[in-house]
Amino acid sequence: MERQEFIVEVVLENKPQARDPVGTTIQKDLLAKKGYEMVTKVRSGQYLRIYLSAENEEQAKEIVEKFCNELRIFNPVTQNLTILKVNKQS
């Protein structure tokens, strides 16, 4: 099967029980002090856009999940990995 180009969008986010000093600072020191008290919580994370070639969308997703776990691109003890979407590149 011919390989195609895909873009895989990934979010790495701290688990709910993990401390998030960046999110806390944004919520308490920036938003609340500037009148946005309606914001009750902010969680920070990382966004990755990965370009790769694969036979199909499912294989592209599997490749990204595999190397993220094997290469410790994220810490599974403190972070969650979420694949937002896989798009075929046009």
Coordinates of N, CA and C in Angstrom, one line a residue, residues 32-87:
A32 N -7.8 36.3 37.4 CA -8.6 36.8 38.6 C -8.3 38.2 38.9
K33 N -7.0 38.6 38.8 CA -6.6 40.0 39.1 C -7.1 41.0 38.1
K34 N -7.4 40.5 36.9 CA -7.9 41.4 35.8 C -9.4 41.3 35.6
G35 N -10.1 40.8 36.5 CA -11.6 40.8 36.5 C -12.2 39.6 35.9
Y36 N -11.4 38.5 35.7 CA -12.0 37.3 35.1 C -12.2 36.3 36.1
E37 N -12.9 36.6 37.2 CA -13.1 35.7 38.3 C -14.0 34.5 37.9
M38 N -14.7 34.6 36.8 CA -15.5 33.5 36.4 C -14.7 32.3 35.9
V39 N -13.4 32.5 35.7 CA -12.5 31.4 35.3 C -12.1 30.7 36.6
T40 N -12.5 29.5 36.8 CA -12.3 28.8 38.1 C -11.1 27.9 38.1
K41 N -10.6 27.5 36.9 CA -9.4 26.7 36.8 C -8.8 26.8 35.4
V42 N -7.4 26.7 35.4 CA -6.7 26.6 34.2 C -5.7 25.5 34.3
R43 N -5.6 24.7 33.2 CA -4.6 23.6 33.2 C -3.8 23.8 32.0
S44 N -2.5 23.8 32.2 CA -1.6 24.0 31.1 C -1.1 22.7 30.5
G45 N -0.5 22.7 29.3 CA -0.1 21.5 28.6 C 0.8 21.9 27.4
Q46 N 1.1 20.9 26.6 CA 1.9 21.1 25.4 C 1.1 20.6 24.2
Y47 N 1.2 21.3 23.1 CA 0.6 20.9 21.9 C 1.7 20.5 20.9
L48 N 1.5 19.4 20.2 CA 2.5 18.9 19.2 C 1.7 18.7 17.9
R49 N 2.3 19.1 16.8 CA 1.8 18.8 15.5 C 2.9 18.0 14.8
I50 N 2.6 16.8 14.5 CA 3.6 15.8 14.0 C 3.2 15.5 12.6
Y51 N 4.2 15.7 11.7 CA 4.0 15.3 10.3 C 4.7 14.0 10.0
L52 N 4.0 13.1 9.4 CA 4.6 11.8 9.1 C 3.9 11.1 7.9
S53 N 4.6 10.1 7.4 CA 4.0 9.3 6.3 C 3.6 7.9 6.9
A54 N 2.4 7.5 6.4 CA 1.9 6.2 6.9 C 0.9 5.7 5.8
E55 N 0.5 4.4 6.0 CA -0.4 3.8 5.0 C -1.8 4.3 5.1
N56 N -2.2 4.7 6.4 CA -3.6 5.2 6.6 C -3.6 5.9 8.0
E57 N -4.8 6.5 8.3 CA -4.9 7.3 9.5 C -4.6 6.5 10.8
E58 N -5.2 5.3 10.8 CA -5.0 4.4 12.0 C -3.5 4.1 12.2
Q59 N -2.8 3.8 11.2 CA -1.3 3.5 11.3 C -0.6 4.8 11.8
A60 N -1.0 6.0 11.2 CA -0.3 7.2 11.7 C -0.5 7.4 13.2
K61 N -1.7 7.2 13.6 CA -2.0 7.3 15.1 C -1.2 6.3 15.9
E62 N -1.2 5.1 15.5 CA -0.4 4.1 16.2 C 1.1 4.4 16.3
I63 N 1.6 4.9 15.2 CA 3.0 5.2 15.1 C 3.3 6.3 16.2
V64 N 2.5 7.4 16.2 CA 2.7 8.5 17.1 C 2.5 8.0 18.6
E65 N 1.5 7.2 18.9 CA 1.3 6.7 20.2 C 2.5 5.8 20.6
K66 N 3.0 5.0 19.7 CA 4.2 4.1 20.0 C 5.4 4.9 20.4
F67 N 5.8 5.9 19.5 CA 7.0 6.6 19.8 C 6.9 7.6 21.0
C68 N 5.7 8.1 21.2 CA 5.6 8.9 22.4 C 5.8 8.2 23.7
N69 N 5.3 6.9 23.7 CA 5.5 6.0 24.8 C 6.9 5.5 24.9
E70 N 7.4 5.0 23.8 CA 8.8 4.4 23.8 C 9.9 5.4 24.1
L71 N 9.8 6.6 23.5 CA 10.8 7.6 23.7 C 10.6 8.5 24.8
R72 N 9.5 8.3 25.6 CA 9.2 9.1 26.8 C 9.1 10.6 26.4
I73 N 8.4 10.8 25.4 CA 8.1 12.2 25.0 C 7.2 12.9 26.0
F74 N 6.5 12.1 26.8 CA 5.7 12.6 27.9 C 5.9 11.7 29.1
N75 N 5.6 12.1 30.3 CA 5.7 11.3 31.5 C 4.3 10.8 31.8
P76 N 4.1 9.5 31.6 CA 2.8 8.9 31.9 C 2.4 8.9 33.3
V77 N 3.3 9.1 34.2 CA 3.0 9.2 35.6 C 2.2 10.5 35.9
T78 N 2.7 11.6 35.3 CA 2.1 12.9 35.6 C 1.3 13.5 34.5
Q79 N 1.4 13.0 33.3 CA 0.7 13.6 32.1 C -0.2 12.6 31.4
N80 N -1.2 13.1 30.7 CA -2.0 12.3 29.8 C -1.7 12.7 28.4
L81 N -1.7 11.8 27.5 CA -1.5 12.0 26.1 C -2.8 11.9 25.4
T82 N -3.2 12.9 24.6 CA -4.5 12.8 23.9 C -4.2 13.1 22.4
I83 N -4.6 12.3 21.5 CA -4.5 12.6 20.1 C -5.8 13.3 19.7
L84 N -5.7 14.5 19.3 CA -6.8 15.3 19.0 C -7.4 14.9 17.6
K85 N -6.5 14.9 16.6 CA -7.0 14.4 15.3 C -5.9 14.0 14.4
V86 N -6.2 13.3 13.4 CA -5.3 12.8 12.4 C -5.9 13.3 11.1
N87 N -5.1 14.1 10.4 CA -5.6 14.6 9.1 C -4.6 14.2 8.0

